[in-house]
CSV table of C-alpha atoms and ligand atoms in Angstrom, one decimal:
chain,number,residue,atom,x,y,z
A,6,UNK,CA,0.0,-0.1,-0.2
A,7,UNK,CA,0.9,2.8,-0.8
A,8,UNK,CA,1.6,5.2,2.3
A,9,UNK,CA,3.5,8.3,0.9
A,10,UNK,CA,-0.2,9.8,-0.3
A,11,UNK,CA,-0.4,13.0,0.8
A,12,UNK,CA,-3.1,14.7,2.5
A,13,UNK,CA,-4.6,16.6,0.3
A,14,UNK,CA,-4.6,13.6,-2.4
A,15,UNK,CA,-6.1,11.4,0.7
A,16,UNK,CA,-8.6,13.9,1.1
A,17,UNK,CA,-9.8,13.7,-2.1
A,18,UNK,CA,-9.6,10.0,-3.1
A,19,UNK,CA,-11.7,9.3,0.3
A,20,UNK,CA,-14.5,12.5,-1.1
A,21,UNK,CA,-15.0,10.8,-4.3
A,22,UNK,CA,-15.3,6.9,-3.2
A,23,UNK,CA,-15.1,6.4,0.4
A,24,UNK,CA,-18.9,6.7,1.4
A,25,UNK,CA,-18.0,7.1,5.3
A,26,UNK,CA,-21.0,5.7,7.4
A,27,UNK,CA,-23.6,8.1,10.1
A,28,UNK,CA,-21.9,10.8,8.5
A,29,UNK,CA,-23.5,13.5,5.8
A,30,UNK,CA,-21.6,12.3,3.2
A,31,UNK,CA,-22.5,16.0,1.0
A,32,UNK,CA,-21.5,18.1,3.8
A,33,UNK,CA,-18.5,16.9,4.9
A,34,UNK,CA,-16.2,18.7,3.4
A,35,UNK,CA,-12.0,18.4,2.5
A,36,UNK,CA,-10.8,19.6,4.5
A,37,UNK,CA,-12.4,18.3,7.6
A,38,UNK,CA,-11.3,15.1,6.5
A,39,UNK,CA,-8.7,13.7,9.2
A,40,UNK,CA,-6.2,10.9,7.5
A,41,UNK,CA,-5.0,9.4,11.1
A,42,UNK,CA,-2.7,7.9,10.6
A,43,UNK,CA,-0.8,6.4,13.9
A,44,UNK,CA,-1.8,5.5,17.4
A,45,UNK,CA,0.0,4.3,20.7
A,46,UNK,CA,-1.6,4.1,23.8
A,47,UNK,CA,-4.0,7.2,24.9
A,48,UNK,CA,-2.7,9.3,21.6
A,49,UNK,CA,-3.2,9.5,18.0
A,50,UNK,CA,-1.4,11.1,15.1
A,51,UNK,CA,-2.7,13.1,11.5
A,52,UNK,CA,-1.3,13.0,8.2
A,53,UNK,CA,-0.3,16.3,9.4
A,54,UNK,CA,1.4,15.9,12.9
A,55,UNK,CA,-1.0,16.9,15.8
A,56,UNK,CA,-0.9,14.9,17.9
A,57,UNK,CA,-5.0,14.2,20.0
A,58,UNK,CA,-5.3,12.5,22.9
A,59,UNK,CA,-7.9,9.3,22.2
A,60,UNK,CA,-10.7,11.0,24.6
A,61,UNK,CA,-13.8,8.1,22.9
A,62,UNK,CA,-11.0,4.7,23.0
A,63,UNK,CA,-11.1,4.4,18.6
A,64,UNK,CA,-16.0,4.4,18.7
A,65,UNK,CA,-14.9,3.1,23.1
A,66,UNK,CA,-13.2,-0.1,22.7
A,67,UNK,CA,-10.0,0.6,22.7
A,68,UNK,CA,-10.1,-0.2,26.7
A,69,UNK,CA,-6.1,-1.5,26.3
A,70,UNK,CA,-4.8,1.5,24.1
A,71,UNK,CA,-3.7,1.6,20.9
A,72,UNK,CA,-0.6,-0.7,19.7
A,73,UNK,CA,-0.4,-2.8,22.0
A,74,UNK,CA,2.9,-6.0,21.0
A,75,UNK,CA,1.2,-8.4,23.0
A,76,UNK,CA,-2.5,-8.3,21.0
A,77,UNK,CA,0.3,-8.0,17.8
A,78,UNK,CA,2.1,-10.8,18.0
A,79,UNK,CA,-1.1,-13.0,18.8
A,80,UNK,CA,-2.7,-11.8,15.9
A,81,UNK,CA,0.1,-12.2,13.4
A,82,UNK,CA,0.7,-16.1,15.2
A,83,UNK,CA,-2.2,-17.3,14.8
A,84,UNK,CA,-1.9,-15.9,11.4
A,85,UNK,CA,0.3,-17.4,10.8
A,86,UNK,CA,-0.9,-21.4,12.0
A,87,UNK,CA,-4.4,-21.1,11.7
A,88,UNK,CA,-5.5,-17.9,9.1
A,89,UNK,CA,-9.4,-19.0,9.1
A,90,UNK,CA,-11.4,-21.6,9.6
A,91,UNK,CA,-15.4,-22.0,10.4
A,92,UNK,CA,-16.7,-23.4,13.7
A,93,UNK,CA,-19.9,-24.5,12.0
A,94,UNK,CA,-19.7,-28.8,10.9
A,95,UNK,CA,-18.0,-31.0,13.6
A,96,UNK,CA,-14.4,-28.7,13.0
A,97,UNK,CA,-13.5,-26.5,16.8
A,98,UNK,CA,-10.1,-24.5,17.4
A,99,UNK,CA,-8.1,-23.4,20.8
A,100,UNK,CA,-8.4,-20.2,20.6
A,101,UNK,CA,-12.0,-20.6,20.3
A,102,UNK,CA,-12.3,-23.2,22.5
A,103,UNK,CA,-9.5,-21.1,24.4
A,104,UNK,CA,-12.2,-18.5,24.8
A,105,UNK,CA,-15.2,-19.2,25.6
A,106,UNK,CA,-13.6,-21.0,28.5
A,107,UNK,CA,-12.1,-17.9,30.1
A,108,UNK,CA,-14.8,-15.3,29.2
A,109,UNK,CA,-17.9,-18.0,31.0
A,110,UNK,CA,-14.7,-17.5,33.5
A,111,UNK,CA,-15.0,-14.5,33.6
A,112,UNK,CA,-19.0,-13.2,33.5
A,113,UNK,CA,-21.1,-13.5,36.3
A,114,UNK,CA,-22.3,-17.3,37.9
A,115,UNK,CA,-25.1,-17.8,35.3
A,116,UNK,CA,-22.6,-17.7,32.4
A,117,UNK,CA,-22.3,-20.2,31.0
A,118,UNK,CA,-21.8,-20.6,26.8
A,119,UNK,CA,-20.0,-18.0,24.0
A,120,UNK,CA,-22.1,-17.3,20.8
A,121,UNK,CA,-19.5,-15.3,17.9
A,122,UNK,CA,-20.4,-13.2,15.5
A,123,UNK,CA,-18.3,-10.4,14.4
A,124,UNK,CA,-19.6,-7.5,16.6
A,125,UNK,CA,-22.6,-5.9,18.6
A,126,UNK,CA,-25.7,-5.2,15.9
A,127,UNK,CA,-24.7,-8.9,14.8
A,128,UNK,CA,-24.9,-9.0,18.5
A,129,UNK,CA,-27.9,-8.3,19.1
A,130,UNK,CA,-29.6,-10.6,15.9
A,131,UNK,CA,-28.1,-13.4,17.8
A,132,UNK,CA,-30.2,-12.4,21.1
A,133,UNK,CA,-33.1,-11.4,19.2
A,134,UNK,CA,-33.1,-15.1,17.2
A,135,UNK,CA,-32.1,-16.4,19.7
A,136,UNK,CA,-34.6,-15.6,22.9
A,137,UNK,CA,-37.9,-16.0,20.2
A,138,UNK,CA,-37.0,-19.2,19.3
A,139,UNK,CA,-35.9,-20.3,23.1
A,140,UNK,CA,-39.4,-19.1,23.8
A,141,UNK,CA,-41.1,-21.1,21.1
A,142,UNK,CA,-38.5,-24.0,21.7
A,143,UNK,CA,-40.1,-23.6,25.4
A,144,UNK,CA,-43.7,-24.3,24.7
A,145,UNK,CA,-44.6,-20.9,24.6
A,146,UNK,CA,-44.0,-19.6,20.8
A,147,UNK,CA,-46.9,-16.5,22.0
A,148,UNK,CA,-43.7,-15.2,23.7
A,149,UNK,CA,-41.8,-11.9,21.0
A,150,UNK,CA,-41.7,-8.8,22.0
A,151,UNK,CA,-38.8,-7.2,22.6
A,152,UNK,CA,-38.4,-4.0,25.4
A,153,UNK,CA,-36.4,-1.9,24.0
A,154,UNK,CA,-36.2,2.5,25.3
A,155,UNK,CA,-36.0,5.5,23.9
A,156,UNK,CA,-32.4,7.0,22.3
A,157,UNK,CA,-30.9,3.6,23.0
A,158,UNK,CA,-28.1,2.1,21.0
A,159,UNK,CA,-28.7,-1.7,19.2
A,160,UNK,CA,-26.4,-2.0,16.5
A,161,UNK,CA,-26.7,-0.5,13.2
A,162,UNK,CA,-28.1,-3.8,11.4
A,163,UNK,CA,-32.4,-4.0,10.8
A,164,UNK,CA,-32.7,-5.5,13.9
A,165,UNK,CA,-30.3,-3.7,15.2
A,166,UNK,CA,-32.1,-0.1,14.5
A,167,UNK,CA,-35.2,-1.7,15.1
A,168,UNK,CA,-34.1,-3.1,18.9
A,169,UNK,CA,-32.5,1.1,19.1
A,170,UNK,CA,-34.7,3.7,20.1
A,171,UNK,CA,-33.0,6.2,18.0
A,172,UNK,CA,-35.5,7.4,15.6
A,173,UNK,CA,-33.7,8.8,13.0
A,174,UNK,CA,-32.7,5.1,12.1
A,175,UNK,CA,-36.2,4.2,12.4
A,176,UNK,CA,-37.2,6.5,9.6
A,177,UNK,CA,-35.2,5.3,7.6
A,178,UNK,CA,-35.5,1.6,6.0
A,179,UNK,CA,-38.7,1.4,8.8
A,180,UNK,CA,-38.3,-0.8,12.1
A,181,UNK,CA,-39.4,-5.0,12.5
A,182,UNK,CA,-42.6,-5.9,14.4
A,183,UNK,CA,-42.9,-7.0,17.6
A,184,UNK,CA,-40.5,-4.1,19.2
A,185,UNK,CA,-42.0,-1.9,21.6
A,186,UNK,CA,-39.8,1.0,23.1
A,187,UNK,CA,-40.7,3.0,27.3
A,188,UNK,CA,-38.5,5.7,28.0
A,189,UNK,CA,-35.8,6.4,28.8
A,190,UNK,CA,-34.3,6.9,32.6
A,191,UNK,CA,-32.5,10.7,31.6
A,192,UNK,CA,-33.1,13.2,34.8
A,193,UNK,CA,-31.8,15.8,34.1
A,194,UNK,CA,-34.0,16.6,30.8
A,195,UNK,CA,-36.7,16.3,33.3
A,196,UNK,CA,-39.1,18.8,33.5
A,197,UNK,CA,-41.5,17.5,36.0
A,198,UNK,CA,-38.8,18.3,40.0
A,199,UNK,CA,-39.3,14.6,41.3
A,200,UNK,CA,-35.5,13.7,42.8
A,201,UNK,CA,-33.2,11.7,40.7
A,202,UNK,CA,-34.8,8.8,43.1
A,203,UNK,CA,-38.0,9.2,42.3
A,204,UNK,CA,-37.2,9.5,38.9
A,205,UNK,CA,-35.7,6.8,38.6
A,206,UNK,CA,-38.8,4.5,40.2
A,207,UNK,CA,-40.8,6.3,37.4
A,208,UNK,CA,-39.2,5.5,35.0
A,209,UNK,CA,-39.0,1.4,35.9
A,210,UNK,CA,-42.6,1.3,36.2
A,211,UNK,CA,-42.9,2.4,31.9
A,212,UNK,CA,-41.4,-1.1,31.8
A,213,UNK,CA,-44.1,-3.3,34.1
A,214,UNK,CA,-46.8,0.0,32.2
A,215,UNK,CA,-45.4,-1.8,29.4
A,216,UNK,CA,-45.6,-5.3,30.1
A,217,UNK,CA,-49.5,-5.1,32.2
A,218,UNK,CA,-50.0,-3.2,28.9
A,219,UNK,CA,-49.0,-6.1,26.0
A,220,UNK,CA,-48.9,-8.7,28.4
A,221,UNK,CA,-46.6,-10.9,29.9
A,222,UNK,CA,-47.3,-13.9,28.1
A,223,UNK,CA,-46.3,-11.8,24.4
A,224,UNK,CA,-42.8,-10.8,26.1
A,225,UNK,CA,-39.7,-12.0,25.3
A,226,UNK,CA,-36.8,-9.9,27.0
A,227,UNK,CA,-36.5,-6.5,27.6
A,228,UNK,CA,-32.9,-4.9,26.7
A,229,UNK,CA,-31.0,-2.1,28.1
A,230,UNK,CA,-27.7,-0.4,27.9
A,231,UNK,CA,-26.3,-0.2,31.7
A,232,UNK,CA,-25.1,3.1,30.6
A,233,UNK,CA,-26.7,4.6,27.5
A,234,UNK,CA,-23.4,5.2,25.6
A,235,UNK,CA,-24.2,6.3,21.9
A,236,UNK,CA,-27.7,8.2,24.0
A,237,UNK,CA,-25.6,10.2,25.4
A,238,UNK,CA,-23.8,8.2,28.8
A,239,UNK,CA,-26.9,7.7,30.3
A,240,UNK,CA,-25.8,6.9,33.6
A,241,UNK,CA,-29.8,5.9,35.4
A,242,UNK,CA,-30.3,7.4,38.7
A,243,UNK,CA,-29.4,4.5,41.9
A,244,UNK,CA,-32.7,3.5,42.0
A,245,UNK,CA,-33.6,2.6,39.0
A,246,UNK,CA,-32.0,-0.7,37.9
A,247,UNK,CA,-33.4,-2.4,41.6
A,248,UNK,CA,-36.4,-1.2,40.2
A,249,UNK,CA,-36.3,-3.4,36.5
A,250,UNK,CA,-34.7,-6.1,38.7
A,251,UNK,CA,-38.1,-5.9,41.1
A,252,UNK,CA,-40.4,-6.0,37.5
A,253,UNK,CA,-38.5,-8.5,36.0
A,254,UNK,CA,-37.9,-10.8,38.9
A,255,UNK,CA,-41.1,-14.1,38.5
A,256,UNK,CA,-42.6,-12.3,35.3
A,257,UNK,CA,-40.9,-15.2,33.4
A,258,UNK,CA,-39.2,-12.1,30.6
A,259,UNK,CA,-35.8,-12.5,29.9
A,260,UNK,CA,-33.0,-9.8,29.9
A,261,UNK,CA,-30.3,-8.8,28.1
A,262,UNK,CA,-27.9,-6.5,28.8
A,263,UNK,CA,-26.3,-4.6,26.2
A,264,UNK,CA,-22.8,-4.7,27.3
A,265,UNK,CA,-20.9,-3.6,24.1
A,266,UNK,CA,-20.3,-0.2,25.6
A,267,UNK,CA,-20.0,-1.6,29.3
A,268,UNK,CA,-18.4,-4.4,29.2
A,269,UNK,CA,-14.7,-5.2,30.0
A,270,UNK,CA,-13.8,-3.1,32.3
A,271,UNK,CA,-16.3,0.0,31.4
A,272,UNK,CA,-17.5,0.9,34.4
A,273,UNK,CA,-15.6,-0.4,37.2
A,274,UNK,CA,-16.7,-4.5,37.1
A,275,UNK,CA,-15.8,-6.8,34.0
A,276,UNK,CA,-19.1,-5.9,32.8
A,277,UNK,CA,-21.5,-3.0,33.4
A,278,UNK,CA,-24.5,-6.0,34.7
A,279,UNK,CA,-22.7,-5.8,38.0
A,280,UNK,CA,-21.3,-2.6,39.3
A,281,UNK,CA,-25.8,-2.1,38.9
A,282,UNK,CA,-26.3,-5.7,40.4
A,283,UNK,CA,-29.0,-6.9,37.8
A,284,UNK,CA,-29.1,-10.4,36.5
A,285,UNK,CA,-29.5,-11.1,32.4
A,286,UNK,CA,-30.3,-13.9,31.3
A,287,UNK,CA,-27.3,-13.1,28.5
A,288,UNK,CA,-25.0,-10.2,27.2
A,289,UNK,CA,-24.0,-8.7,24.2
A,290,UNK,CA,-20.9,-7.7,24.1
A,291,UNK,CA,-18.0,-7.4,21.4
A,292,UNK,CA,-15.8,-4.1,20.8
A,293,UNK,CA,-13.3,-4.3,24.2
A,294,UNK,CA,-13.3,-7.5,24.0
A,295,UNK,CA,-10.9,-7.5,21.5
A,296,UNK,CA,-10.0,-3.2,22.4
A,297,UNK,CA,-11.2,-2.5,18.9
A,298,UNK,CA,-7.7,-4.4,17.2
A,299,UNK,CA,-9.4,-7.0,15.0
A,300,UNK,CA,-14.0,-7.7,15.2
A,301,UNK,CA,-15.4,-10.2,16.8
A,302,UNK,CA,-18.4,-10.0,19.4
A,303,UNK,CA,-19.8,-12.8,21.8
A,304,UNK,CA,-23.5,-13.6,23.0
A,305,UNK,CA,-22.9,-15.0,26.5
A,306,UNK,CA,-25.9,-17.3,27.5
A,307,UNK,CA,-27.0,-18.2,30.5
A,308,UNK,CA,-27.5,-21.6,32.3
A,309,UNK,CA,-31.0,-21.5,31.5
A,310,UNK,CA,-31.1,-20.9,28.2
A,311,UNK,CA,-28.2,-23.2,27.5
A,312,UNK,CA,-28.9,-26.1,28.9
A,313,UNK,CA,-32.8,-25.9,26.1
A,314,UNK,CA,-30.6,-25.1,23.3
A,315,UNK,CA,-27.7,-28.4,24.7
A,316,UNK,CA,-31.4,-30.7,24.6
A,317,UNK,CA,-30.5,-33.3,21.4
A,318,UNK,CA,-33.1,-31.5,18.0
A,319,UNK,CA,-32.9,-29.0,19.6
A,320,UNK,CA,-31.0,-26.4,17.0
A,321,UNK,CA,-30.1,-23.0,16.4
A,322,UNK,CA,-29.8,-22.9,12.9
A,323,UNK,CA,-28.1,-19.1,13.2
A,324,UNK,CA,-23.9,-18.5,13.1
A,325,UNK,CA,-22.0,-16.5,10.1
A,326,UNK,CA,-19.0,-17.3,8.4
A,327,UNK,CA,-17.2,-15.7,10.9
A,328,UNK,CA,-18.5,-17.0,14.2
A,329,UNK,CA,-14.9,-17.8,16.0
A,330,UNK,CA,-13.3,-16.4,13.4
A,331,UNK,CA,-10.0,-17.8,15.0
A,332,UNK,CA,-7.8,-14.3,14.4
A,333,UNK,CA,-10.7,-12.3,16.7
A,334,UNK,CA,-10.7,-14.8,19.2
A,335,UNK,CA,-6.1,-15.7,19.9
A,336,UNK,CA,-6.5,-11.5,19.7
A,337,UNK,CA,-9.3,-11.7,22.5
A,338,UNK,CA,-7.3,-13.6,24.3
A,339,UNK,CA,-4.3,-12.0,24.5
A,340,UNK,CA,-6.7,-8.0,24.9
A,341,UNK,CA,-8.3,-10.2,28.2
A,342,UNK,CA,-4.3,-11.4,29.2
A,343,UNK,CA,-3.6,-8.0,29.7
A,344,UNK,CA,-6.8,-6.3,31.2
A,345,UNK,CA,-6.0,-9.5,33.8
A,346,UNK,CA,-2.4,-8.5,34.0
A,347,UNK,CA,-2.7,-4.2,34.9
A,348,UNK,CA,-5.5,-5.2,36.8
A,349,UNK,CA,-7.1,-2.4,34.7
A,350,UNK,CA,-10.6,-3.6,35.9
A,351,UNK,CA,-9.8,-2.3,39.4
A,352,UNK,CA,-7.4,0.6,37.9
A,353,UNK,CA,-11.1,2.0,37.5
A,354,UNK,CA,-12.3,0.7,39.9
A,355,UNK,CA,-9.4,2.7,42.7
A,356,UNK,CA,-8.0,4.7,40.8
A,357,UNK,CA,-7.5,6.2,37.6
A,358,UNK,CA,-11.2,5.9,38.0
A,359,UNK,CA,-11.6,8.4,41.2
A,360,UNK,CA,-9.0,10.1,40.0
A,361,UNK,CA,-11.1,10.7,36.6
A,362,UNK,CA,-14.4,11.2,38.2
A,363,UNK,CA,-13.6,13.7,40.8
A,364,UNK,CA,-11.7,16.4,37.8
A,365,UNK,CA,-14.7,15.5,35.3
A,366,UNK,CA,-17.6,16.2,38.5
A,367,UNK,CA,-15.6,20.3,38.5
A,368,UNK,CA,-16.2,20.9,35.8
A,369,UNK,CA,-20.0,21.1,37.1
A,370,UNK,CA,-18.9,25.1,38.0
A,371,UNK,CA,-18.7,26.5,34.6
A,372,UNK,CA,-21.1,28.1,33.5
A,373,UNK,CA,-22.2,25.8,31.0
A,374,UNK,CA,-22.8,23.2,32.0
A,375,UNK,CA,-25.8,21.4,34.0
A,376,UNK,CA,-24.3,18.5,34.7
A,377,UNK,CA,-21.0,16.4,35.3
A,378,UNK,CA,-21.4,13.0,35.6
A,379,UNK,CA,-18.9,10.4,35.4
A,380,UNK,CA,-19.2,6.7,35.6
A,381,UNK,CA,-16.0,4.4,35.3
A,382,UNK,CA,-14.2,6.0,32.7
A,383,UNK,CA,-17.9,7.0,30.7
A,384,UNK,CA,-19.2,10.5,31.2
A,385,UNK,CA,-20.7,12.8,30.5
A,386,UNK,CA,-20.8,17.1,30.6
A,387,UNK,CA,-24.5,18.1,29.4
A,388,UNK,CA,-23.9,21.5,27.1
A,389,UNK,CA,-27.4,24.1,28.6
A,390,UNK,CA,-28.1,27.4,28.4
A,391,UNK,CA,-28.6,28.6,30.9
A,392,UNK,CA,-26.9,26.4,34.7
A,393,UNK,CA,-30.3,27.7,37.1
A,394,UNK,CA,-32.7,25.4,34.2
A,395,UNK,CA,-30.4,22.4,33.4
A,396,UNK,CA,-34.0,20.5,32.3
A,397,UNK,CA,-33.9,23.6,29.4
A,398,UNK,CA,-32.3,23.0,26.3
A,399,UNK,CA,-30.6,25.0,23.5
A,400,UNK,CA,-33.3,26.4,20.3
A,401,UNK,CA,-31.5,24.4,18.3
A,402,UNK,CA,-30.4,21.3,19.5
A,403,UNK,CA,-26.8,19.9,18.7
A,404,UNK,CA,-26.0,23.2,17.6
A,405,UNK,CA,-23.4,23.8,20.5
A,406,UNK,CA,-22.6,20.6,21.2
A,407,UNK,CA,-21.2,20.4,17.0
A,408,UNK,CA,-19.6,23.4,18.2
A,409,UNK,CA,-17.9,22.3,21.8
A,410,UNK,CA,-16.9,18.7,19.8
A,411,UNK,CA,-15.1,20.8,17.2
A,412,UNK,CA,-12.8,22.9,19.5
A,413,UNK,CA,-11.9,20.5,22.1
A,414,UNK,CA,-10.9,18.1,18.6
A,415,UNK,CA,-8.8,20.8,17.8
A,416,UNK,CA,-7.5,21.6,21.0
A,417,UNK,CA,-5.9,17.7,20.7
A,418,UNK,CA,-9.1,15.7,22.2
A,419,UNK,CA,-11.8,13.6,21.3
A,420,UNK,CA,-14.7,14.1,23.0
A,421,UNK,CA,-17.9,13.5,20.6
A,422,UNK,CA,-20.9,15.3,20.7
A,423,UNK,CA,-23.8,14.0,21.2
A,424,UNK,CA,-26.5,16.6,21.0
A,425,UNK,CA,-25.6,19.5,23.4
A,426,UNK,CA,-23.5,16.8,25.6
A,427,UNK,CA,-20.0,16.1,25.0
A,428,UNK,CA,-18.5,12.8,26.1
A,429,UNK,CA,-15.9,10.4,26.5
A,430,UNK,CA,-15.2,6.9,26.9
A,431,UNK,CA,-11.1,6.7,27.2
A,432,UNK,CA,-8.6,4.1,27.4
A,433,UNK,CA,-8.7,2.2,30.8
A,434,UNK,CA,-5.0,2.6,30.4
A,435,UNK,CA,-5.3,6.4,31.0
A,436,UNK,CA,-2.0,7.7,32.8
A,437,UNK,CA,-3.2,10.3,35.6
A,438,UNK,CA,-1.3,13.2,33.8
A,439,UNK,CA,-2.9,12.0,31.0
A,440,UNK,CA,-6.0,12.3,33.3
A,441,UNK,CA,-5.2,15.7,33.5
A,442,UNK,CA,-4.2,17.3,29.8
A,443,UNK,CA,-7.6,15.9,29.4
A,444,UNK,CA,-9.6,17.8,31.8
A,445,UNK,CA,-7.3,21.6,30.8
A,446,UNK,CA,-8.4,20.5,27.1
A,447,UNK,CA,-11.8,20.5,28.2
A,448,UNK,CA,-12.0,23.1,30.1
A,449,UNK,CA,-10.3,24.9,28.3
A,450,UNK,CA,-13.2,23.2,25.4
A,451,UNK,CA,-15.9,24.9,27.7
A,452,UNK,CA,-14.4,28.0,27.5
A,453,UNK,CA,-13.6,28.2,24.2
A,454,UNK,CA,-17.7,27.4,23.4
A,455,UNK,CA,-18.7,29.7,26.6
A,456,UNK,CA,-17.2,32.8,24.4
A,457,UNK,CA,-19.1,31.8,21.1
A,458,UNK,CA,-22.1,30.7,22.1
A,459,UNK,CA,-22.1,34.2,23.2
A,460,UNK,CA,-20.3,35.8,19.8
A,461,UNK,CA,-23.0,34.1,18.1
A,462,UNK,CA,-26.1,35.1,20.6
A,463,UNK,CA,-27.2,31.2,21.4
A,464,UNK,CA,-26.2,32.3,25.0
A,465,UNK,CA,-26.3,35.3,26.8
A,466,UNK,CA,-23.3,36.5,28.8
B,1499,PXG,N1,-24.8,-2.1,21.5
B,1499,PXG,C1,-24.5,-0.8,21.8
B,1499,PXG,C2,-25.0,-0.9,23.3
B,1499,PXG,C3,-23.6,-0.2,21.0
B,1499,PXG,O1,-22.4,0.8,21.6
B,1499,PXG,C4,-23.5,-1.5,19.1
B,1499,PXG,C5,-24.6,-2.7,20.4
B,1499,PXG,C6,-23.7,-1.9,18.3
B,1499,PXG,O2,-22.2,-2.4,18.3
B,1499,PXG,P1,-21.2,-2.6,16.3
B,1499,PXG,O3,-20.1,-3.2,16.8
B,1499,PXG,O4,-22.6,-3.5,15.5
B,1499,PXG,O5,-21.4,-1.1,15.8
B,1499,PXG,C7,-23.0,-0.2,19.3
B,1499,PXG,C8,-22.5,0.2,19.2
B,1499,PXG,C9,-21.6,7.1,18.0
B,1499,PXG,C10,-21.8,4.7,18.2
B,1499,PXG,O6,-21.6,7.2,17.6
B,1499,PXG,C11,-21.5,3.5,18.4
B,1499,PXG,C12,-21.9,2.5,18.5
B,1499,PXG,C13,-21.4,2.2,17.2
B,1499,PXG,C14,-21.2,2.9,16.0
B,1499,PXG,C15,-21.3,4.5,16.6
B,1499,PXG,O7,-21.6,6.4,19.7
B,1499,PXG,N2,-21.7,1.8,19.6
């Protein structure tokens, strides 16, 4: 590959041939296209030599940081030994066997088997097909409906988008039947004046109301992210998950924890369901499973469900060419070994997590900030026009967020903007010094954004 093309030529070719995901391709200007050329640890370099702190760990996935030789070596040696074979026709291989055992050991005790794909989206397709098939095999084929939440993100495949609660996605290409959405536990946007705990109970009871409306005998599962990631890092009030757990208990409804972002240490435990003490029957994982070095997704299956699929005759007519890809599994094993060896999960819980959270929460003193929240290494800053009424939003929703994101990028820190919420999810290897740099750039970003918004008369001085 010719890696010496100039930035200008690369940008032109990118505009000519590359269809970017979730991007207004027609509006994307040439000089806005950043060509990333190299990465190491928490740092990225672009083709113009700028060094940028990767505050999003790629796309919520590079948990162990970029450029780890252990993963690179594992991939290289697996490529030479067995670069591909399938797992369909009574065949298996050591990497998939080793990884499955590792994952079952790491996951909460109810999990017993692992089903592989290549992403979170296809994992959630697997989940939908699996829960419906499970109930049919249990003699309850009428249990078909899946309940999800507005503003949830469960992927971009047809099932992923339909399970997710993003209206902009539903508007394009439609949705699929048998999926219902309830309100999300987003306290700050609620103008009713409830305390967070009252609101958490209220939001959880929307699940109860939906179950009663449809009838529990028709519901297959409830799916949710422990913390909504792409929806803006919406951290539910403390009362939310215990109430959801109470509602699901004894109702014969499966719970799917979508751990694509929250898994593998992000929230200070191996899985987000442990942080919130929920008891899922299935977990969708991807991203941090390989730290994004190569694609892999894994659906964790509880004993209760696995037992049904282990009954001879109960074949699951489902699978992907790359289910259990040996190279991806080798990368995942090396990645999990790093997380264990460097104790990254407890580092998030006891060290870098609390260190960054403290400084991040202090950003709440900024005149632009309505809330500054962080659990583990997953944070959000809500930009608001009037600090005294933080449930009020900017009139031109999204403009402030975009301005802030662009300032942050220019100052050398990648944060994402969801509407007017800045979000952060850095590698779990972030050092204290790097955390200080991150906070310094975040504060400068808020100052720059504040001035720009006043100048553009989008908020009062
Ligand atoms: N579930 C969750 C909770 C996710 O965050 C998926 C499923 C789908 O995973 P795949 O591997 O199919 O992309 C995701 C993915 C963003 C952004 O802009 C977030 C995701 C993907 C792309 C962009 O925040 N999350």
